[in-house]
Tab-separated table of C-alpha atoms in Angstrom:
chain	number	residue	atom	x	y	z
A	642	MET	CA	8.066	-7.597	33.761
A	643	LYS	CA	7.209	-11.033	32.475
A	644	GLU	CA	10.071	-13.368	31.521
A	645	TYR	CA	9.249	-14.913	28.159
A	646	SER	CA	10.279	-18.378	27.062
A	647	TYR	CA	12.104	-18.832	23.748
A	648	ASP	CA	8.906	-19.913	21.982
A	649	GLU	CA	6.999	-16.953	23.422
A	650	ARG	CA	9.682	-14.555	22.206
A	651	VAL	CA	9.513	-16.130	18.747
A	652	ASP	CA	5.726	-15.776	18.778
A	653	ARG	CA	6.022	-12.090	19.665
A	654	VAL	CA	8.503	-11.192	16.962
A	655	PHE	CA	6.489	-13.211	14.419
A	656	ALA	CA	3.355	-11.378	15.588
A	657	LYS	CA	5.013	-8.059	14.772
A	658	LEU	CA	5.608	-9.226	11.182
A	659	GLU	CA	2.037	-10.456	10.841
A	660	ILE	CA	0.612	-7.230	12.299
A	661	GLU	CA	2.664	-5.144	9.842
A	662	ASN	CA	1.342	-7.340	7.040
A	663	CYS	CA	-2.244	-6.996	8.281
A	664	MET	CA	-1.946	-3.220	8.418
A	665	GLY	CA	-0.289	-3.196	4.994
A	666	ARG	CA	-3.177	-5.170	3.541
A	667	HIS	CA	-5.537	-2.596	5.068
A	668	VAL	CA	-3.876	0.304	3.226
A	669	TYR	CA	-3.723	-1.549	-0.111
A	670	CYS	CA	-7.372	-2.626	0.218
A	671	HIS	CA	-8.429	0.895	1.174
A	672	GLY	CA	-6.308	2.376	-1.604
A	673	GLU	CA	-8.109	0.288	-4.199
A	674	GLY	CA	-11.517	0.468	-2.562
A	675	TRP	CA	-11.538	-3.254	-1.808
A	676	HIS	CA	-13.403	-2.599	1.443
A	677	ARG	CA	-15.566	-5.708	1.352
A	678	GLU	CA	-12.599	-8.092	1.387
A	679	GLU	CA	-10.821	-5.901	3.923
A	680	ILE	CA	-13.657	-6.185	6.431
A	681	LEU	CA	-14.149	-9.886	5.778
A	682	TYR	CA	-10.506	-10.945	5.999
A	683	TYR	CA	-8.616	-8.355	8.033
A	684	TRP	CA	-11.080	-7.009	10.587
A	685	ALA	CA	-12.373	-8.720	13.707
A	686	LYS	CA	-15.323	-11.010	13.212
A	687	PRO	CA	-18.920	-9.825	13.668
A	688	ASP	CA	-19.244	-10.637	17.354
A	689	ALA	CA	-16.343	-8.354	18.299
A	690	GLU	CA	-16.926	-4.763	19.454
A	691	LEU	CA	-15.040	-3.126	16.605
A	692	THR	CA	-14.820	0.629	16.099
A	693	TRP	CA	-13.598	3.021	13.404
A	694	THR	CA	-13.106	6.692	14.146
A	695	ASN	CA	-11.715	9.777	12.491
A	696	ASN	CA	-11.545	13.419	13.605
A	697	SER	CA	-15.282	13.776	13.836
A	698	MET	CA	-16.925	10.403	13.328
A	699	LEU	CA	-17.338	7.268	15.427
A	700	VAL	CA	-18.590	4.052	13.866
A	701	LYS	CA	-19.354	1.358	16.420
A	702	GLY	CA	-20.024	-2.317	15.869
A	703	TYR	CA	-19.856	-4.605	12.867
A	704	GLU	CA	-23.207	-3.594	11.345
A	705	GLU	CA	-22.476	0.134	11.452
A	706	GLN	CA	-19.000	-0.462	10.045
A	707	TRP	CA	-20.358	-2.651	7.249
A	708	GLN	CA	-22.811	0.097	6.284
A	709	SER	CA	-20.288	2.903	6.577
A	710	TYR	CA	-17.131	1.288	5.207
A	711	VAL	CA	-18.512	-1.238	2.716
A	712	VAL	CA	-22.028	-0.291	1.556
A	713	ARG	CA	-21.517	3.479	1.568
A	714	HIS	CA	-18.220	3.238	-0.308
A	715	GLU	CA	-19.505	0.703	-2.829
A	716	GLU	CA	-22.420	3.017	-3.608
A	717	MET	CA	-19.961	5.874	-3.983
A	718	PHE	CA	-17.740	3.818	-6.314
A	719	LEU	CA	-20.742	2.691	-8.374
A	720	ASN	CA	-21.980	6.264	-8.764
A	721	LYS	CA	-18.481	7.368	-9.683
A	722	ARG	CA	-18.238	4.614	-12.259
A	723	LEU	CA	-21.600	5.565	-13.756
A	724	ASP	CA	-20.477	9.210	-13.951
A	725	VAL	CA	-17.211	8.262	-15.615
A	726	CYS	CA	-18.875	5.911	-18.106
A	727	ASP	CA	-21.512	8.525	-18.863
A	728	ALA	CA	-18.812	11.058	-19.677
A	729	PHE	CA	-16.542	8.579	-21.474
A	730	PRO	CA	-18.612	5.686	-22.891
A	731	HIS	CA	-15.579	3.604	-23.829
A	732	ALA	CA	-14.843	3.303	-20.098
A	733	ASN	CA	-17.713	0.782	-19.968
A	734	ASN	CA	-15.213	-1.728	-21.316
A	735	LEU	CA	-12.683	-1.123	-18.582
A	736	PRO	CA	-12.527	-3.680	-15.796
A	737	PHE	CA	-11.728	-1.134	-13.096
A	738	ARG	CA	-13.609	-1.579	-9.886
A	739	THR	CA	-12.819	1.781	-8.314
A	740	LEU	CA	-12.891	3.659	-11.567
A	741	GLY	CA	-11.603	7.144	-11.021
A	742	SER	CA	-10.447	7.136	-7.412
A	743	VAL	CA	-7.272	6.536	-5.431
A	744	MET	CA	-7.260	6.635	-1.630
A	745	MET	CA	-3.691	5.708	-0.852
A	746	HIS	CA	-2.364	5.991	2.670
A	747	THR	CA	1.232	4.950	3.224
A	748	LEU	CA	2.514	3.403	6.444
A	749	THR	CA	5.553	4.842	8.195
A	750	THR	CA	6.904	5.226	11.747
A	751	PRO	CA	5.386	2.098	13.306
A	752	VAL	CA	5.234	1.570	17.065
A	753	ILE	CA	3.835	-1.875	17.824
A	754	GLU	CA	3.324	-3.278	21.321
A	755	ILE	CA	2.045	-6.807	21.848
A	756	GLY	CA	0.142	-7.677	25.020
A	757	GLU	CA	1.783	-10.047	27.484
A	758	ASP	CA	-0.940	-12.582	26.783
A	759	GLY	CA	-0.070	-12.553	23.068
A	760	MET	CA	-3.725	-12.189	22.118
A	761	SER	CA	-3.818	-8.473	21.309
A	762	ALA	CA	-1.555	-5.673	20.167
A	763	LYS	CA	-1.552	-1.910	19.823
A	764	GLY	CA	0.036	0.011	16.993
A	765	ILE	CA	0.434	3.597	15.828
A	766	PHE	CA	1.670	4.710	12.404
A	767	TYR	CA	2.130	7.957	10.522
A	768	THR	CA	0.465	7.927	7.129
A	769	PRO	CA	1.199	10.528	4.453
A	770	GLY	CA	-1.479	9.895	1.839
A	771	VAL	CA	-3.539	11.209	-1.047
A	772	ILE	CA	-7.184	11.158	-2.091
A	773	LEU	CA	-7.649	11.617	-5.825
A	774	ASP	CA	-10.765	11.687	-7.981
A	775	VAL	CA	-11.177	12.052	-11.706
A	776	LEU	CA	-14.457	13.879	-12.047
A	777	PRO	CA	-15.921	16.788	-10.107
A	778	THR	CA	-17.739	15.822	-6.930
A	779	LYS	CA	-21.001	17.330	-5.786
A	780	SER	CA	-19.035	19.901	-3.837
A	781	GLY	CA	-17.148	21.172	-6.836
A	782	ALA	CA	-13.810	20.319	-8.322
A	783	ALA	CA	-12.421	16.796	-8.409
A	784	CYS	CA	-10.720	15.958	-5.147
A	785	SER	CA	-6.960	16.176	-5.366
A	786	CYS	CA	-5.936	16.251	-1.739
A	787	TRP	CA	-3.124	15.398	0.598
A	788	MET	CA	-4.292	13.437	3.616
A	789	TRP	CA	-1.582	13.313	6.265
A	790	GLU	CA	-2.807	11.379	9.259
A	791	ARG	CA	-2.002	9.284	12.303
A	792	TYR	CA	-3.329	5.757	12.651
A	793	ALA	CA	-3.921	4.188	16.052
A	794	VAL	CA	-4.982	0.567	15.979
A	795	ASP	CA	-5.917	-2.203	18.387
A	796	PHE	CA	-5.405	-5.676	16.957
A	797	ILE	CA	-6.708	-8.983	18.279
A	798	LYS	CA	-5.692	-12.521	17.437
A	799	GLU	CA	-8.652	-14.591	16.210
A	800	ASP	CA	-8.223	-18.225	15.188
A	801	GLY	CA	-4.494	-17.696	14.871
A	802	GLU	CA	-4.776	-14.576	12.668
A	803	TRP	CA	-4.189	-10.938	13.594
A	804	ARG	CA	-7.147	-8.706	12.816
A	805	ILE	CA	-8.126	-5.065	13.316
A	806	LEU	CA	-10.437	-4.397	16.275
A	807	HIS	CA	-10.289	-0.608	16.650
A	808	LEU	CA	-8.949	1.743	13.975
A	809	SER	CA	-8.705	5.452	14.726
A	810	VAL	CA	-7.661	7.968	12.099
A	811	PHE	CA	-6.426	11.357	13.241
A	812	THR	CA	-6.197	13.748	10.305
A	813	ASP	CA	-3.514	16.405	10.593
A	814	THR	CA	-3.798	17.791	7.083
A	815	ALA	CA	-6.452	17.503	4.392
A	816	THR	CA	-5.785	20.094	1.766
A	817	ASP	CA	-5.590	20.498	-2.000
A	818	VAL	CA	-2.275	19.359	-3.438
A	819	ASP	CA	-1.827	22.769	-5.064
A	820	ASN	CA	-2.523	24.666	-1.848
A	821	GLU	CA	0.713	26.354	-0.828
A	822	GLU	CA	-0.619	27.098	2.648
A	823	TRP	CA	-1.267	23.864	4.419
A	824	VAL	CA	-2.588	25.736	7.446
A	825	ASN	CA	-5.746	26.370	5.452
A	826	PRO	CA	-7.635	23.096	5.154
A	827	LEU	CA	-10.372	22.495	2.633
A	828	PRO	CA	-13.275	24.797	3.500
A	829	GLU	CA	-15.804	22.582	1.718
A	830	GLY	CA	-15.997	19.114	0.308
A	831	PRO	CA	-16.145	15.516	1.390
A	832	PHE	CA	-13.452	15.804	4.058
A	833	ALA	CA	-14.603	18.965	5.800
A	834	GLY	CA	-16.559	19.168	9.004
A	835	VAL	CA	-18.623	16.455	10.602
A	836	GLU	CA	-19.176	13.448	8.373
A	837	GLY	CA	-22.297	11.346	8.635
A	838	ASP	CA	-24.410	10.749	11.691
A	839	PHE	CA	-21.821	8.872	13.739
A	840	LYS	CA	-20.657	11.568	16.106
A	841	PRO	CA	-18.097	10.653	18.748
A	842	PRO	CA	-17.979	11.983	22.294
A	843	GLU	CA	-16.403	15.412	22.519
A	844	GLU	CA	-13.175	14.061	24.032
A	845	ARG	CA	-12.596	11.927	20.924
A	846	TYR	CA	-12.519	14.892	18.568
A	847	TYR	CA	-9.215	15.641	16.890
A	848	LYS	CA	-8.601	18.929	15.151
A	849	ARG	CA	-6.664	19.393	11.955
A	850	TYR	CA	-3.473	21.366	11.920
A	851	LYS	CA	-3.653	25.135	11.655
A	852	ALA	CA	-1.383	27.880	12.882
A	853	THR	CA	-3.402	28.547	16.035
A	854	GLN	CA	-4.103	24.931	16.951
A	855	PRO	CA	-2.267	23.775	20.102
A	856	VAL	CA	-0.426	20.471	19.813
A	857	GLN	CA	-2.731	17.540	20.573
A	858	ALA	CA	-1.103	14.610	22.366
A	859	ILE	CA	-3.208	12.109	20.440
A	860	PRO	CA	-3.001	9.214	19.975
A	861	ARG	CA	-1.370	7.924	23.106
A	862	ILE	CA	1.782	5.978	22.276
A	863	PRO	CA	1.475	2.223	22.967
A	864	GLU	CA	2.867	1.087	26.310
A	865	LYS	CA	3.667	-2.340	27.664
A	866	TYR	CA	0.499	-4.027	28.891
A	867	THR	CA	-0.891	-7.380	29.993
A	868	THR	CA	-4.279	-7.784	28.323
A	869	LEU	CA	-6.334	-5.427	26.176
A	870	SER	CA	-8.984	-5.132	28.888
A	871	GLU	CA	-6.378	-3.727	31.289
A	872	THR	CA	-5.059	-0.928	29.112
A	873	PHE	CA	-6.441	2.028	27.227
A	874	SER	CA	-8.339	1.503	23.996
A	875	TYR	CA	-8.038	3.131	20.588
B	728	MET	CA	-5.965	-22.259	5.865
B	729	ASP	CA	-7.480	-24.246	8.723
B	730	ASP	CA	-6.046	-27.623	7.704
B	731	LYS	CA	-2.472	-26.334	7.501
B	732	ILE	CA	0.113	-27.674	9.885
B	733	PRO	CA	0.885	-24.878	12.370
B	734	LEU	CA	4.247	-23.192	11.923
B	735	SER	CA	7.010	-24.302	14.269
B	736	SER	CA	9.143	-21.764	16.127
B	737	THR	CA	11.971	-22.482	13.680
B	738	GLU	CA	9.702	-21.700	10.715
B	739	LYS	CA	8.383	-18.522	12.350
B	740	ILE	CA	11.826	-17.130	13.122
B	741	ARG	CA	12.979	-17.947	9.590
B	742	LYS	CA	10.049	-15.982	8.159
B	743	VAL	CA	10.890	-13.006	10.357
B	744	TRP	CA	14.574	-13.129	9.416
B	745	ASP	CA	13.755	-13.554	5.717
B	746	ALA	CA	11.400	-10.558	5.821
B	747	HIS	CA	14.238	-8.533	7.337
B	748	LEU	CA	16.671	-9.692	4.640
B	749	ILE	CA	14.170	-8.923	1.871
B	750	LYS	CA	13.582	-5.395	3.205
B	751	ASN	CA	17.327	-4.809	3.345
B	752	GLU	CA	18.055	-6.268	-0.087
B	753	PHE	CA	15.283	-4.398	-1.831
B	754	SER	CA	16.073	-1.115	-0.061
B	755	ALA	CA	19.692	-1.511	-1.158
B	756	TYR	CA	18.523	-2.222	-4.708
B	757	ILE	CA	16.409	0.950	-4.724
B	758	PHE	CA	19.338	3.047	-3.471
B	759	ASN	CA	21.491	1.540	-6.225
B	760	PHE	CA	18.798	1.950	-8.822
B	761	VAL	CA	18.103	5.639	-8.281
B	762	LEU	CA	21.835	6.381	-8.325
B	763	GLY	CA	22.152	4.795	-11.755
B	764	ILE	CA	22.685	1.065	-11.514
B	765	ASP	CA	25.336	-0.813	-13.545
B	766	ARG	CA	25.508	-4.384	-14.831
B	767	GLU	CA	27.579	-5.644	-11.921
B	768	ALA	CA	25.006	-4.356	-9.434
B	769	LEU	CA	22.175	-5.835	-11.487
B	770	ASP	CA	23.896	-9.215	-11.211
B	771	ARG	CA	24.146	-8.655	-7.475
B	772	TYR	CA	20.401	-8.192	-6.965
B	773	TRP	CA	18.657	-10.098	-9.765
B	774	SER	CA	18.167	-13.852	-9.912
B	775	LYS	CA	20.260	-16.006	-12.224
B	776	ARG	CA	17.032	-17.461	-13.604
B	777	GLU	CA	16.351	-16.711	-17.247
B	778	ASP	CA	12.655	-16.043	-16.648
B	779	ILE	CA	13.156	-12.780	-14.763
B	780	THR	CA	10.677	-10.000	-15.621
B	781	LEU	CA	10.410	-6.243	-15.200
B	782	GLY	CA	6.931	-4.736	-15.369
B	783	PHE	CA	5.356	-1.321	-15.613
B	784	ASN	CA	1.783	-0.119	-16.043
B	785	SER	CA	1.924	-0.448	-19.783
B	786	GLY	CA	4.082	-3.504	-20.404
B	787	PHE	CA	6.618	-6.080	-19.298
B	788	TYR	CA	10.199	-6.945	-20.186
B	789	LEU	CA	10.995	-10.641	-20.184
B	790	GLY	CA	14.382	-12.319	-19.791
B	791	ARG	CA	17.803	-11.086	-18.727
B	792	GLU	CA	18.879	-9.050	-21.729
B	793	SER	CA	15.562	-7.315	-22.092
B	794	VAL	CA	15.321	-6.531	-18.378
B	795	TYR	CA	18.944	-5.429	-18.038
B	796	ASN	CA	18.800	-3.298	-21.186
B	797	GLN	CA	15.830	-1.411	-19.816
B	798	CYS	CA	17.454	-0.875	-16.399
B	799	LEU	CA	20.722	0.289	-17.950
B	800	GLU	CA	18.905	2.565	-20.384
B	801	GLN	CA	17.157	4.283	-17.490
B	802	ALA	CA	20.402	4.548	-15.534
B	803	GLY	CA	22.127	6.032	-18.579
B	804	LEU	CA	19.330	8.547	-18.977
B	805	TRP	CA	19.699	9.710	-15.392
B	806	LYS	CA	23.483	9.891	-15.581
B	807	SER	CA	23.435	11.789	-18.862
B	808	THR	CA	21.918	14.926	-17.438
B	809	GLY	CA	22.533	16.656	-14.155
B	810	ALA	CA	18.946	17.861	-14.133
B	811	ALA	CA	17.459	14.395	-13.879
B	812	ARG	CA	16.821	13.033	-10.428
B	813	THR	CA	14.775	10.220	-8.977
B	814	ASP	CA	14.204	9.419	-5.319
B	815	HIS	CA	12.103	6.445	-4.384
B	816	TYR	CA	11.182	5.440	-0.829
B	817	LEU	CA	9.828	2.184	0.507
B	818	THR	CA	6.869	2.295	2.875
B	819	SER	CA	3.886	0.050	3.705
B	820	PRO	CA	5.555	-3.374	3.447
B	821	VAL	CA	3.631	-6.630	3.080
B	822	ILE	CA	6.052	-9.574	2.928
B	823	GLU	CA	5.194	-13.269	2.673
B	824	THR	CA	7.561	-16.214	2.297
B	825	ASP	CA	6.629	-19.782	1.424
B	826	ARG	CA	6.803	-22.628	3.909
B	827	GLU	CA	10.287	-23.758	2.917
B	828	GLY	CA	11.760	-20.280	2.565
B	829	LEU	CA	12.485	-20.716	-1.149
B	830	THR	CA	10.325	-17.944	-2.647
B	831	ALA	CA	8.781	-14.739	-1.380
B	832	LYS	CA	6.388	-11.981	-2.400
B	833	ALA	CA	6.556	-8.381	-1.256
B	834	MET	CA	4.718	-5.131	-1.853
B	835	PHE	CA	5.950	-1.658	-0.930
B	836	TYR	CA	4.492	1.776	-1.591
B	837	ASN	CA	6.710	4.528	-2.985
B	838	PRO	CA	5.687	8.159	-2.365
B	839	GLY	CA	8.656	9.352	-4.418
B	840	VAL	CA	9.780	12.166	-6.668
B	841	PHE	CA	11.714	12.637	-9.871
B	842	SER	CA	12.628	15.512	-12.125
B	843	VAL	CA	13.087	15.919	-15.832
B	844	ASP	CA	14.355	19.068	-17.497
B	845	GLY	CA	14.183	20.901	-14.213
B	846	ILE	CA	10.502	20.109	-13.647
B	847	PRO	CA	9.765	18.160	-10.430
B	848	TYR	CA	7.153	15.407	-10.498
B	849	TRP	CA	5.641	13.230	-7.839
B	850	SER	CA	6.145	9.557	-8.448
B	851	TRP	CA	3.644	7.616	-6.350
B	852	GLY	CA	3.232	3.937	-7.021
B	853	ARG	CA	3.744	0.445	-5.682
B	854	TYR	CA	6.503	-2.060	-6.040
B	855	ALA	CA	5.270	-5.646	-6.397
B	856	VAL	CA	8.161	-8.099	-6.237
B	857	ASP	CA	8.673	-11.862	-6.316
B	858	PHE	CA	11.931	-13.085	-4.802
B	859	VAL	CA	13.706	-16.395	-5.054
B	860	ARG	CA	16.365	-17.757	-2.708
B	861	GLU	CA	19.717	-18.233	-4.413
B	862	ASP	CA	23.134	-18.843	-2.891
B	863	GLY	CA	21.696	-18.327	0.578
B	864	GLY	CA	20.272	-14.871	-0.211
B	865	TRP	CA	17.143	-13.353	-1.743
B	866	LYS	CA	17.209	-12.316	-5.410
B	867	ILE	CA	14.675	-10.447	-7.536
B	868	TRP	CA	12.655	-12.726	-9.809
B	869	HIS	CA	9.728	-10.572	-10.969
B	870	LEU	CA	9.811	-6.839	-10.329
B	871	GLY	CA	6.875	-4.572	-11.085
B	872	TYR	CA	6.596	-0.838	-10.520
B	873	PHE	CA	3.007	0.255	-10.974
B	874	SER	CA	2.464	3.990	-10.880
B	875	ASP	CA	-0.591	5.684	-9.415
B	876	PHE	CA	0.295	9.195	-10.548
B	877	SER	CA	3.198	11.411	-11.477
B	878	ALA	CA	1.771	14.928	-11.340
B	879	VAL	CA	3.890	18.076	-11.341
B	880	VAL	CA	4.787	19.022	-7.763
B	881	GLY	CA	2.459	21.755	-6.561
B	882	LYS	CA	-0.179	21.065	-9.215
B	883	LYS	CA	-3.351	19.020	-9.094
B	884	HIS	CA	-2.883	15.440	-10.185
B	885	ASN	CA	-5.026	15.937	-13.249
B	886	VAL	CA	-2.755	18.719	-14.474
B	887	VAL	CA	-0.363	16.331	-16.150
B	888	PRO	CA	1.420	17.238	-19.362
B	889	PRO	CA	0.339	14.890	-22.164
B	890	GLU	CA	3.823	13.446	-22.472
B	891	ARG	CA	3.647	12.388	-18.817
B	892	GLN	CA	0.252	10.747	-18.956
B	893	ARG	CA	1.796	7.429	-19.813
B	894	ASP	CA	4.533	5.589	-18.101
B	895	VAL	CA	7.363	8.045	-17.560
B	896	TYR	CA	10.139	5.522	-17.931
B	897	VAL	CA	9.300	3.272	-20.785
B	898	GLU	CA	7.220	3.439	-23.897
B	899	LYS	CA	8.727	0.935	-26.240
B	900	ASN	CA	10.123	-2.472	-26.912
B	901	TYR	CA	7.991	-4.327	-24.415
B	902	ASN	CA	7.965	-8.069	-24.748
B	903	VAL	CA	4.393	-8.174	-23.511
B	904	GLU	CA	1.815	-5.433	-23.650
B	905	PRO	CA	-1.575	-5.427	-21.971
B	906	GLU	CA	-4.746	-5.524	-23.982
B	907	LEU	CA	-5.617	-2.027	-22.816
B	908	SER	CA	-3.190	0.597	-23.981
B	909	ALA	CA	-3.619	3.309	-21.349
B	910	LEU	CA	-3.053	1.754	-17.990
B	911	LEU	CA	-1.355	4.611	-16.246
B	912	TYR	CA	-3.349	7.515	-14.928
B	913	ASP	CA	-5.578	8.989	-17.561
B	914	PRO	CA	-7.510	12.171	-16.764
B	915	ARG	CA	-10.547	10.693	-18.512
B	916	TYR	CA	-11.011	7.637	-16.361
B	917	GLY	CA	-8.312	7.340	-13.797
B	918	TRP	CA	-6.504	4.278	-12.632
B	919	PRO	CA	-6.725	0.538	-13.179
B	920	ASP	CA	-7.049	-2.069	-10.494
B	921	MET	CA	-3.567	-2.674	-9.222
B	922	PRO	CA	-1.922	-6.064	-8.615
B	923	ARG	CA	-3.006	-7.690	-5.397
B	924	TYR	CA	-0.960	-7.522	-2.214
B	925	PRO	CA	0.787	-10.722	-1.046
B	926	VAL	CA	-1.226	-13.231	0.959
B	927	PRO	CA	0.142	-16.277	2.827
B	928	PHE	CA	1.116	-19.222	0.612
B	929	GLU	CA	2.677	-22.618	1.135
B	930	GLU	CA	4.414	-22.934	-2.252
B	931	PHE	CA	4.796	-20.437	-5.077
B	932	LYS	CA	2.601	-22.541	-7.350
B	933	ASP	CA	-0.261	-21.836	-4.938
B	934	THR	CA	-0.103	-18.065	-5.417
B	935	TYR	CA	0.053	-15.499	-8.229
B	936	SER	CA	3.095	-14.060	-9.923
B	937	TYR	CA	4.049	-10.402	-10.247
B	938	GLY	CA	5.161	-11.139	-13.781
B	939	PRO	CA	2.943	-10.583	-16.836
B	940	GLY	CA	-0.666	-11.275	-16.018
B	941	CYS	CA	-0.688	-9.757	-12.560
B	942	PHE	CA	-3.254	-7.188	-13.641
B	943	GLY	CA	-5.560	-10.033	-14.539
B	944	PHE	CA	-6.651	-8.727	-17.918
B	945	PHE	CA	-3.800	-9.416	-20.276
B	946	LYS	CA	-4.351	-11.032	-23.628
B	947	GLU	CA	-4.870	-14.743	-23.494
B	948	GLY	CA	-1.571	-16.573	-23.895
B	949	ASP	CA	0.583	-13.741	-22.594
B	950	GLN	CA	1.178	-15.443	-19.275
């Protein structure tokens, strides 16, 4: 194992603080729907090979991520705002950007491992969260769902700042908040089944919790490593 | 950002240690608070400054007596009935200190619960806190608790009794009220933009406060 100098040890413990802050900014941006500033300030720059995945969807590269995470969501928020203002005209005067939605994911249980070279890091977190809407969606009732998930993240250091390179979301539970049987996920709606056209390889699929689902040892827990290119990727 | 002088190892380790102290101090405050805080404990955690503030979705308390009165009123309410209970948890920290280690900003998310009259409610919201260094420790300067929702446990979030559709703690005697009257969850149009998370800053004058005005749409002159 590498012997670190005092300054290197300081850099590593400071990196852990900055990585926690970066990930925290991700969840507050996502919670408010501030996806544009999240991608611009907290994700790797356009020439990096960034990825975003969930149980059934793989988004690869900056352009795909911009379309999926920024453009798609902004269209969704605009349509939601128009629906809300149509139903409640006085809402036109409200300065809310993400009128009618909360997508809050909390961060708990962090495991953060920084590469020996100090230029990348890997982190996993457990995130009990909620997705809430105000008005009915196309699929029916307004979404009022628990989203309990695992985050697995590769970070890289760019121009002295820690940024997200790969973000994988593994959903354990996505169910209505008034569903007493969490083993029964939502049968329909925006969080069911395959989402979009960005399908991952079969081995990347993660299945939600249900009584007959064997335990899935995903994501792999971060281990000590030298450089990001010499270890597994999220 | 680019023209800043890089942090020295001494500055980096101070930021890490200060973030640790702030987490500890604020966690201790929350434990004290939910148990029913008293004036002595308030003195322990709040700054000696006279411009301390306590904020909620629908208004702010300004100054020591106003802030303390509100805290003690809540504590008295919880102590007065065995049925009342509040548990708040701190997750999702973002903590930034200034270059000299004199002021700090922090945000935490609380996926908590409380009960009133035997009815359990979720209490999900974020703490947005400014700290100031005093007597070698970190003290609360501006404290905001901004609720996302407080639905009945086991019910959809939009099944909220009318009396719970506004801030559950406080309804009166604010020193400052926002221009919009319904800032907590409203089943008609949802939630407001919340205060921004902390970002790096050199001095406190370079950043925003979590006192009145942190929503960005208060009446002119309220800040």
